[in-house]
């Protein structure tokens, strides 16, 4: 990879993850929302790799989607509150910044590691046995990490672990230490230097990026030494806010770090290209496409059942253990599907990109935003045919194009935010939406970013 192409790769990937992080902050938080910027990250890297890797872009895109979801289990509102002095307990900037640095490091190191492993897997770096051992190791080390670092915990009794980085919510960063440890162990054993570089770079840029992003947030909301506010005019006009600035800055830094790890692995990526050209892509389950599709239909059905189940309990006012429900749900949208991605199953990779980006959007809005009966029913009636068509087209065609993946993870998210705010009384309904600068700003910014994505992405593909 030439120096010019390496620089463009880093800048474009940083921008793509920033673009995805906007969607995460717009509609979906948590693990599922983080899938979108992860998908954009893997897609961007594959496009810059080009060649045979570029033709299988859905595999690293799916790996990015899955890998980025892990960081979403880490609540960070309390860390920010300790810094901004907006908490029921005493301010604690050191704990706030320390927690953000750790969580950012874990978030982007895991995402980078998963994408790095997917590139190496395409060249046959991992055997079927290696992959199954890795997934088992993830489950085991996640449990150990959570037990060691995040227990005991009982919010009602005021019981917290010795090192707690979240006051109001359940800390789970110990689980991600387990996942990161599994990545490092497997990469070292198999001499996967691509995964190691992308893990280390993601770790460093995730930590430093969140510290810089938090300072940006702080000085957007608080006056500087000269008494002025950073971006004060834009903020007063509701064109941007401190929280959004922080989120987008974090996404940009994290994407930049992972891309740097990728370009530093240029010689290894070149070897993978040659390996695929000579022997074909590693895909031991290539003749099991029907079974793979059935497995993913089951995964999607489980996710739907859990969301409907929780919705019905909420509607009846019944309490349930959300942590247990999360532990049941998570393996079906990250850990288990990653087996199929490392096996380079194309049906799995295709379903875990554009379709999954739409599906998690559907689940979120069905069970959370459009809760009132009429609004929810209308949303379901409109969305279900779109989902069915997306699923069928994904399987009967060569799969979503890179541009379609960018679109599916962007435009529907902003449209649904506008619809939700326009139909929600506390936001003032449609009348207030049409008069807000925020409305025009978000649409114009999305159009600008989508245009840049389309132009640059098209140039990459054409080359």
Coordinates of C-alpha atoms in Angstrom, one line a residue:
X1 CA 0.0 0.0 0.0
X2 CA 1.4 3.4 -1.0
X3 CA 1.8 6.2 1.5
X4 CA -0.9 8.2 -0.2
X5 CA -3.4 5.3 -0.1
X6 CA -2.5 4.5 3.5
X7 CA -3.3 8.2 4.5
X8 CA -6.5 8.1 2.5
X9 CA -7.5 4.8 4.2
X10 CA -7.0 6.2 7.7
X11 CA -8.8 9.4 6.9
X12 CA -11.8 7.8 5.1
X13 CA -12.1 5.1 7.8
X14 CA -12.1 7.7 10.5
X15 CA -14.8 9.6 8.7
X16 CA -16.9 6.5 8.1
X17 CA -16.8 5.5 11.8
X18 CA -17.7 9.1 12.7
X19 CA -20.6 8.9 10.3
X20 CA -21.7 5.6 11.9
X21 CA -21.3 7.0 15.4
X22 CA -23.8 9.7 14.5
X23 CA -26.4 7.0 13.8
X24 CA -25.5 5.2 17.0
X25 CA -26.2 8.4 19.0
X26 CA -29.3 9.2 17.0
X27 CA -31.4 6.2 17.5
X28 CA -29.8 3.2 19.1
X29 CA -27.4 3.1 22.0
X30 CA -25.8 0.1 23.7
X31 CA -24.4 -2.9 21.9
X32 CA -26.7 -2.9 18.9
X33 CA -26.2 0.8 18.1
X34 CA -22.4 0.3 18.1
X35 CA -22.8 -2.3 15.3
X36 CA -23.3 0.4 12.6
X37 CA -19.9 2.2 13.0
X38 CA -18.2 -1.1 13.3
X39 CA -19.8 -2.3 10.1
X40 CA -18.6 0.9 8.3
X41 CA -15.1 0.5 9.7
X42 CA -14.7 -3.1 8.4
X43 CA -16.3 -2.1 5.0
X44 CA -13.9 0.8 4.6
X45 CA -10.8 -1.3 5.3
X46 CA -11.9 -4.0 2.9
X47 CA -12.5 -1.5 0.1
X48 CA -9.0 0.0 0.5
X49 CA -7.5 -3.5 0.6
X50 CA -9.1 -4.1 -2.8
X51 CA -8.4 -7.2 -4.8
X52 CA -9.9 -10.5 -3.6
X53 CA -10.4 -9.1 -0.1
X54 CA -12.3 -6.2 -1.5
X55 CA -14.7 -8.6 -3.3
X56 CA -15.4 -10.3 0.0
X57 CA -16.0 -7.0 1.8
X58 CA -19.0 -8.3 3.8
X59 CA -16.7 -10.5 5.9
X60 CA -14.7 -7.7 7.6
X61 CA -17.8 -5.5 7.6
X62 CA -19.6 -8.2 9.6
X63 CA -16.6 -8.7 11.9
X64 CA -16.5 -5.0 12.6
X65 CA -20.2 -5.0 13.3
X66 CA -19.9 -7.8 15.8
X67 CA -16.6 -6.6 17.4
X68 CA -17.8 -3.1 18.0
X69 CA -21.0 -4.3 19.7
X70 CA -19.0 -5.5 22.8
X71 CA -18.0 -2.0 23.9
X72 CA -21.7 -1.1 24.0
X73 CA -22.2 -3.0 27.3
X74 CA -20.1 -0.4 29.0
X75 CA -22.2 2.4 30.5
X76 CA -20.3 5.7 30.7
X77 CA -22.9 8.3 31.7
X78 CA -21.6 8.3 35.3
X79 CA -18.0 8.7 34.2
X80 CA -19.0 11.8 32.3
X81 CA -21.2 13.0 35.3
X82 CA -18.2 12.8 37.6
X83 CA -16.3 15.0 35.3
X84 CA -19.1 17.5 34.5
X85 CA -20.2 17.7 38.2
X86 CA -23.7 16.5 37.4
X87 CA -24.0 13.6 39.8
X88 CA -25.7 12.8 43.1
X89 CA -22.2 12.0 44.5
X90 CA -19.1 14.1 44.8
X91 CA -17.3 15.0 41.6
X92 CA -14.4 12.7 40.8
X93 CA -12.7 13.7 37.5
X94 CA -9.8 11.2 38.0
X95 CA -12.3 8.3 38.2
X96 CA -14.3 9.8 35.3
X97 CA -11.4 10.2 33.0
X98 CA -9.9 6.9 34.0
X99 CA -13.1 5.0 33.4
X100 CA -13.6 6.6 30.0
X101 CA -10.0 5.8 28.9
X102 CA -10.3 2.1 30.0
X103 CA -13.7 1.7 28.3
X104 CA -12.5 3.4 25.1
X105 CA -9.4 1.2 25.0
X106 CA -11.5 -2.0 25.4
X107 CA -14.2 -0.9 23.0
X108 CA -11.9 -0.3 20.0
X109 CA -9.2 -2.9 20.8
X110 CA -11.9 -5.7 20.6
X111 CA -13.3 -4.2 17.4
X112 CA -9.9 -3.9 15.9
X113 CA -9.0 -7.4 17.0
X114 CA -12.1 -9.0 15.5
X115 CA -11.6 -7.2 12.2
X116 CA -7.9 -8.2 12.1
X117 CA -8.9 -11.9 12.8
X118 CA -11.4 -11.8 10.0
X119 CA -8.8 -10.7 7.5
X120 CA -6.4 -13.4 8.6
X121 CA -9.2 -16.0 8.6
X122 CA -9.8 -15.3 4.9
X123 CA -6.3 -16.4 4.2
X124 CA -6.7 -19.6 6.3
X125 CA -4.8 -18.5 9.4
X126 CA -7.3 -20.2 11.6
X127 CA -8.5 -23.8 11.5
X128 CA -12.0 -24.8 12.4
X129 CA -10.7 -26.2 15.7
X130 CA -8.9 -22.8 16.4
X131 CA -12.2 -20.9 15.8
X132 CA -14.3 -23.1 18.1
X133 CA -11.6 -22.9 20.8
X134 CA -11.5 -19.1 20.5
X135 CA -15.3 -18.8 20.9
X136 CA -15.2 -21.1 23.9
X137 CA -12.4 -19.1 25.3
X138 CA -14.4 -15.9 24.9
X139 CA -17.3 -17.3 26.9
X140 CA -15.1 -18.6 29.7
X141 CA -12.9 -15.5 30.0
X142 CA -15.9 -13.2 29.8
X143 CA -17.4 -14.9 32.9
X144 CA -14.1 -14.8 34.7
X145 CA -13.5 -11.2 33.9
X146 CA -17.0 -10.2 35.1
X147 CA -16.7 -12.2 38.3
X148 CA -13.3 -10.8 39.2
X149 CA -13.8 -7.1 38.3
X150 CA -17.5 -6.4 38.4
X151 CA -18.8 -8.4 41.4
X152 CA -20.3 -8.1 43.9
X153 CA -23.0 -5.7 42.8
X154 CA -26.4 -4.8 44.2
X155 CA -27.7 -1.4 43.3
X156 CA -30.6 -1.5 45.8
X157 CA -28.4 -2.4 48.7
X158 CA -25.6 0.0 47.6
X159 CA -23.1 -2.8 47.1
X160 CA -20.4 -2.2 44.5
X161 CA -17.2 -4.0 43.5
X162 CA -13.9 -2.8 44.8
X163 CA -13.2 -1.0 41.6
X164 CA -16.4 0.5 40.2
X165 CA -16.4 2.9 37.3
X166 CA -20.2 3.3 37.1
X167 CA -22.3 4.3 40.1
X168 CA -25.9 4.1 38.8
X169 CA -25.5 1.2 36.3
X170 CA -24.1 -2.3 36.2
X171 CA -20.4 -2.3 35.3
X172 CA -19.4 -5.0 32.8
X173 CA -16.0 -3.9 31.6
X174 CA -14.4 -6.9 33.2
X175 CA -16.3 -9.0 30.6
X176 CA -14.5 -7.1 27.8
X177 CA -11.1 -7.6 29.5
X178 CA -11.9 -11.3 29.1
X179 CA -12.7 -10.9 25.4
X180 CA -9.6 -8.9 24.8
X181 CA -7.5 -11.5 26.6
X182 CA -9.0 -14.2 24.3
X183 CA -8.1 -12.2 21.2
X184 CA -4.5 -11.7 22.3
X185 CA -4.1 -15.4 23.3
X186 CA -5.4 -16.7 20.0
X187 CA -3.5 -14.1 17.9
X188 CA -0.2 -14.9 19.7
X189 CA -0.6 -18.6 19.4
X190 CA -1.4 -18.3 15.6
X191 CA 1.1 -15.5 15.0
X192 CA -1.6 -13.3 13.7
X193 CA 0.2 -10.0 13.7
X194 CA -2.5 -8.3 11.7
X195 CA -5.0 -8.8 14.6
X196 CA -2.4 -7.8 17.2
X197 CA -1.5 -4.6 15.4
X198 CA -5.2 -3.6 15.0
X199 CA -5.9 -4.5 18.6
X200 CA -3.1 -2.5 20.0
X201 CA -3.8 0.6 17.8
X202 CA -7.5 0.4 18.6
X203 CA -6.7 0.2 22.3
X204 CA -4.4 3.3 22.3
X205 CA -6.6 5.5 20.0
X206 CA -9.8 4.4 21.9
X207 CA -8.3 5.5 25.2
X208 CA -6.7 8.7 24.0
X209 CA -9.6 9.5 21.8
X210 CA -12.1 9.4 24.6
X211 CA -9.9 11.7 26.8
X212 CA -9.7 14.2 23.9
X213 CA -13.4 13.8 23.2
X214 CA -14.3 14.4 26.8
X215 CA -12.3 17.6 26.9
X216 CA -14.1 18.8 23.8
X217 CA -17.4 18.1 25.5
X218 CA -16.3 19.8 28.7
X219 CA -15.4 23.1 26.9
X220 CA -18.5 23.0 24.8
X221 CA -20.6 23.0 27.9
X222 CA -18.3 25.1 30.3
X223 CA -16.5 28.4 29.7
X224 CA -12.8 28.4 28.9
X225 CA -10.3 30.6 30.8
X226 CA -11.2 33.5 28.6
X227 CA -14.9 33.1 29.5
X228 CA -16.0 32.0 26.1
X229 CA -17.6 28.7 25.1
X230 CA -16.1 26.4 22.5
X231 CA -18.4 26.4 19.5
X232 CA -20.7 28.6 21.4
X233 CA -22.7 30.1 18.5
X234 CA -23.4 26.7 16.9
X235 CA -24.3 25.2 20.3
X236 CA -26.8 28.1 21.1
X237 CA -28.5 27.5 17.7
X238 CA -28.8 23.8 18.6
X239 CA -26.7 22.9 15.6
X240 CA -24.3 20.9 17.8
X241 CA -24.0 20.0 21.4
X242 CA -21.2 18.8 23.8
X243 CA -22.5 15.2 24.0
X244 CA -22.7 14.9 20.2
X245 CA -19.2 16.4 19.7
X246 CA -17.8 13.9 22.2
X247 CA -19.4 10.9 20.6
X248 CA -18.4 11.9 17.0
X249 CA -14.8 12.7 18.2
X250 CA -14.5 9.3 19.9
X251 CA -15.7 7.5 16.7
X252 CA -13.3 9.4 14.6
X253 CA -10.3 8.6 16.8
X254 CA -11.3 5.0 17.2
X255 CA -11.7 4.5 13.5
X256 CA -8.4 6.2 12.8
X257 CA -6.6 3.9 15.2
X258 CA -8.0 0.7 13.8
X259 CA -7.2 1.9 10.2
X260 CA -3.6 2.7 11.3
X261 CA -3.2 -0.9 12.6
X262 CA -4.5 -2.1 9.3
X263 CA -2.2 -0.1 7.1
X264 CA 0.8 -1.1 9.3
X265 CA -0.1 -4.6 8.4
X266 CA 0.2 -3.9 4.7
X267 CA 2.6 -6.7 3.9
X268 CA 0.5 -9.3 5.8
X269 CA -2.6 -8.1 3.9
X270 CA -0.7 -8.5 0.7
X271 CA 0.2 -12.1 1.6
X272 CA -3.5 -12.8 2.4
X273 CA -4.4 -11.5 -1.1
X274 CA -1.9 -13.8 -2.7
X275 CA -3.1 -16.7 -0.6
X276 CA -6.7 -16.2 -1.7
X277 CA -5.7 -15.7 -5.4
X278 CA -3.8 -19.0 -5.3
X279 CA -6.0 -21.2 -3.2
X280 CA -9.3 -19.4 -2.9
X281 CA -10.8 -18.0 0.3
X282 CA -10.8 -20.2 3.4
X283 CA -14.5 -21.3 3.7
X284 CA -14.9 -24.8 5.2
X285 CA -18.7 -24.4 5.4
X286 CA -19.1 -23.2 1.8
X287 CA -21.3 -26.3 0.9
X288 CA -23.5 -25.7 4.0
X289 CA -25.2 -22.5 2.9
X290 CA -28.7 -23.7 3.5
X291 CA -27.9 -24.8 7.1
X292 CA -26.2 -21.5 7.8
X293 CA -29.2 -19.6 6.5
X294 CA -31.5 -21.7 8.8
X295 CA -29.2 -21.0 11.7
X296 CA -29.4 -17.2 11.2
X297 CA -33.2 -17.3 10.8
X298 CA -33.2 -19.0 14.2
X299 CA -30.9 -16.3 15.6
X300 CA -33.1 -13.5 14.3
X301 CA -36.2 -15.2 15.7
X302 CA -34.6 -15.5 19.1
X303 CA -33.8 -11.8 19.1
X304 CA -37.3 -10.9 18.0
X305 CA -38.8 -13.2 20.7
X306 CA -36.7 -11.6 23.5
X307 CA -37.6 -8.1 22.4
X308 CA -41.4 -8.9 22.2
X309 CA -41.2 -10.7 25.6
X310 CA -39.6 -7.7 27.3
X311 CA -42.1 -5.4 25.6
X312 CA -45.0 -7.4 26.9
X313 CA -43.6 -7.5 30.4
X314 CA -43.0 -3.7 30.3
X315 CA -46.6 -3.1 29.1
X316 CA -48.0 -5.2 32.0
X317 CA -45.7 -3.4 34.5
X318 CA -44.0 -6.6 35.5
X319 CA -40.3 -6.5 36.6
X320 CA -37.7 -8.8 35.1
X321 CA -33.9 -9.1 35.4
X322 CA -32.6 -7.1 32.4
X323 CA -29.1 -8.3 32.9
X324 CA -30.1 -12.0 32.6
X325 CA -32.1 -11.2 29.5
X326 CA -29.1 -9.4 28.0
X327 CA -26.9 -12.4 28.7
X328 CA -29.3 -14.6 26.9
X329 CA -29.7 -12.2 23.9
X330 CA -26.0 -11.2 23.3
X331 CA -24.6 -14.5 22.0
X332 CA -27.1 -14.5 19.2
X333 CA -26.0 -11.2 17.7
X334 CA -22.3 -11.3 18.5
X335 CA -20.4 -14.3 19.9
X336 CA -22.1 -17.2 18.0
X337 CA -22.4 -15.4 14.6
X338 CA -18.7 -14.7 14.8
X339 CA -18.0 -18.4 14.3
X340 CA -19.6 -18.2 10.9
X341 CA -17.7 -15.0 10.0
X342 CA -14.4 -16.6 10.8
X343 CA -15.5 -19.6 8.7
X344 CA -15.9 -17.0 5.9
X345 CA -19.5 -18.0 5.3
X346 CA -20.8 -15.6 2.7
X347 CA -24.5 -16.0 3.5
X348 CA -23.7 -15.3 7.2
X349 CA -21.6 -12.3 6.3
X350 CA -24.2 -10.8 4.0
X351 CA -27.0 -11.3 6.6
X352 CA -24.8 -9.7 9.3
X353 CA -24.3 -6.5 7.3
X354 CA -27.1 -4.5 5.6
X355 CA -29.9 -6.8 6.9
X356 CA -28.7 -6.7 10.5
X357 CA -28.3 -2.9 10.5
X358 CA -32.0 -2.7 9.5
X359 CA -33.1 -5.5 11.9
X360 CA -31.7 -4.0 15.1
X361 CA -33.2 -0.6 14.1
X362 CA -36.6 -2.4 13.8
X363 CA -36.2 -4.2 17.2
X364 CA -35.3 -0.9 18.9
X365 CA -38.2 1.1 17.5
X366 CA -40.7 -1.8 17.9
X367 CA -40.0 -2.4 21.6
X368 CA -38.9 1.1 22.8
X369 CA -39.6 4.2 20.8
X370 CA -43.0 3.5 19.2
X371 CA -44.5 1.9 22.3
X372 CA -48.1 3.4 22.0
X373 CA -50.4 0.9 20.3
X374 CA -51.3 2.9 17.2
X375 CA -47.8 4.2 16.5
X376 CA -46.3 0.8 17.1
X377 CA -48.7 -1.0 14.8
X378 CA -48.1 1.5 12.0
X379 CA -44.4 1.1 12.4
X380 CA -44.6 -2.7 12.2
X381 CA -46.9 -2.7 9.2
X382 CA -44.5 -0.4 7.3
X383 CA -41.3 -2.1 8.4
X384 CA -42.0 -5.8 8.1
X385 CA -42.3 -5.8 4.3
X386 CA -39.1 -3.9 4.1
X387 CA -37.3 -6.4 6.3
X388 CA -38.6 -9.4 4.4
X389 CA -37.6 -7.9 1.1
X390 CA -34.2 -7.0 2.5
X391 CA -33.7 -10.6 3.8
X392 CA -34.7 -12.2 0.5
X393 CA -32.7 -9.8 -1.7
X394 CA -29.6 -10.4 0.4
X395 CA -29.8 -14.1 -0.2
X396 CA -30.9 -14.3 -3.9
X397 CA -28.5 -11.6 -5.1
X398 CA -24.8 -11.2 -4.7
X399 CA -25.5 -9.3 -1.6
X400 CA -25.6 -5.6 -0.6
X401 CA -23.3 -3.2 -2.4
X402 CA -20.9 -1.1 -0.2
X403 CA -23.0 2.0 -1.0
X404 CA -26.2 0.2 0.1
X405 CA -24.5 -0.8 3.3
X406 CA -23.6 2.8 4.0
X407 CA -27.2 3.9 3.2
X408 CA -28.9 1.2 5.3
X409 CA -26.8 2.2 8.3
X410 CA -27.5 5.9 7.8
X411 CA -30.6 7.3 6.2
X412 CA -33.2 5.1 7.9
X413 CA -31.8 6.0 11.3
X414 CA -32.2 9.7 10.8
X415 CA -35.6 9.4 9.2
X416 CA -36.9 7.3 12.1
X417 CA -35.5 9.8 14.6
X418 CA -37.4 12.6 12.8
X419 CA -40.6 10.6 12.7
X420 CA -40.2 9.7 16.4
X421 CA -39.6 13.2 17.6
X422 CA -42.4 14.5 15.3
X423 CA -44.9 12.1 16.8
X424 CA -43.8 12.5 20.4
X425 CA -45.6 15.2 22.4
X426 CA -42.7 16.0 24.7
X427 CA -40.7 17.2 21.7
X428 CA -43.5 19.4 20.5
X429 CA -44.7 17.3 17.6
X430 CA -44.2 18.0 13.9
X431 CA -44.8 21.7 14.3
X432 CA -41.7 22.1 16.4
X433 CA -39.6 19.7 14.3
X434 CA -40.2 21.8 11.1
X435 CA -39.2 25.0 12.9
X436 CA -36.0 23.7 14.6
X437 CA -32.6 24.4 13.1
X438 CA -31.7 20.9 14.3
X439 CA -34.0 19.4 11.6
X440 CA -32.4 21.2 8.7
X441 CA -28.9 20.7 10.1
X442 CA -29.2 17.0 10.5
X443 CA -30.7 16.4 7.1
X444 CA -28.1 18.6 5.4
X445 CA -25.2 17.1 7.3
X446 CA -26.4 13.6 6.6
X447 CA -26.8 14.4 2.9
X448 CA -23.3 15.9 2.8
X449 CA -21.7 13.0 4.6
X450 CA -23.6 10.4 2.4
X451 CA -22.4 12.2 -0.7
X452 CA -18.8 12.1 0.5
X453 CA -19.2 8.4 1.3
X454 CA -20.7 7.7 -2.1
X455 CA -18.0 9.6 -4.1
X456 CA -15.0 8.3 -2.2
X457 CA -16.4 4.8 -2.0
X458 CA -17.1 4.9 -5.7
X459 CA -13.6 6.0 -6.5
X460 CA -12.2 3.2 -4.3
X461 CA -14.3 0.5 -6.0
X462 CA -13.5 1.8 -9.5
X463 CA -9.8 1.5 -8.8

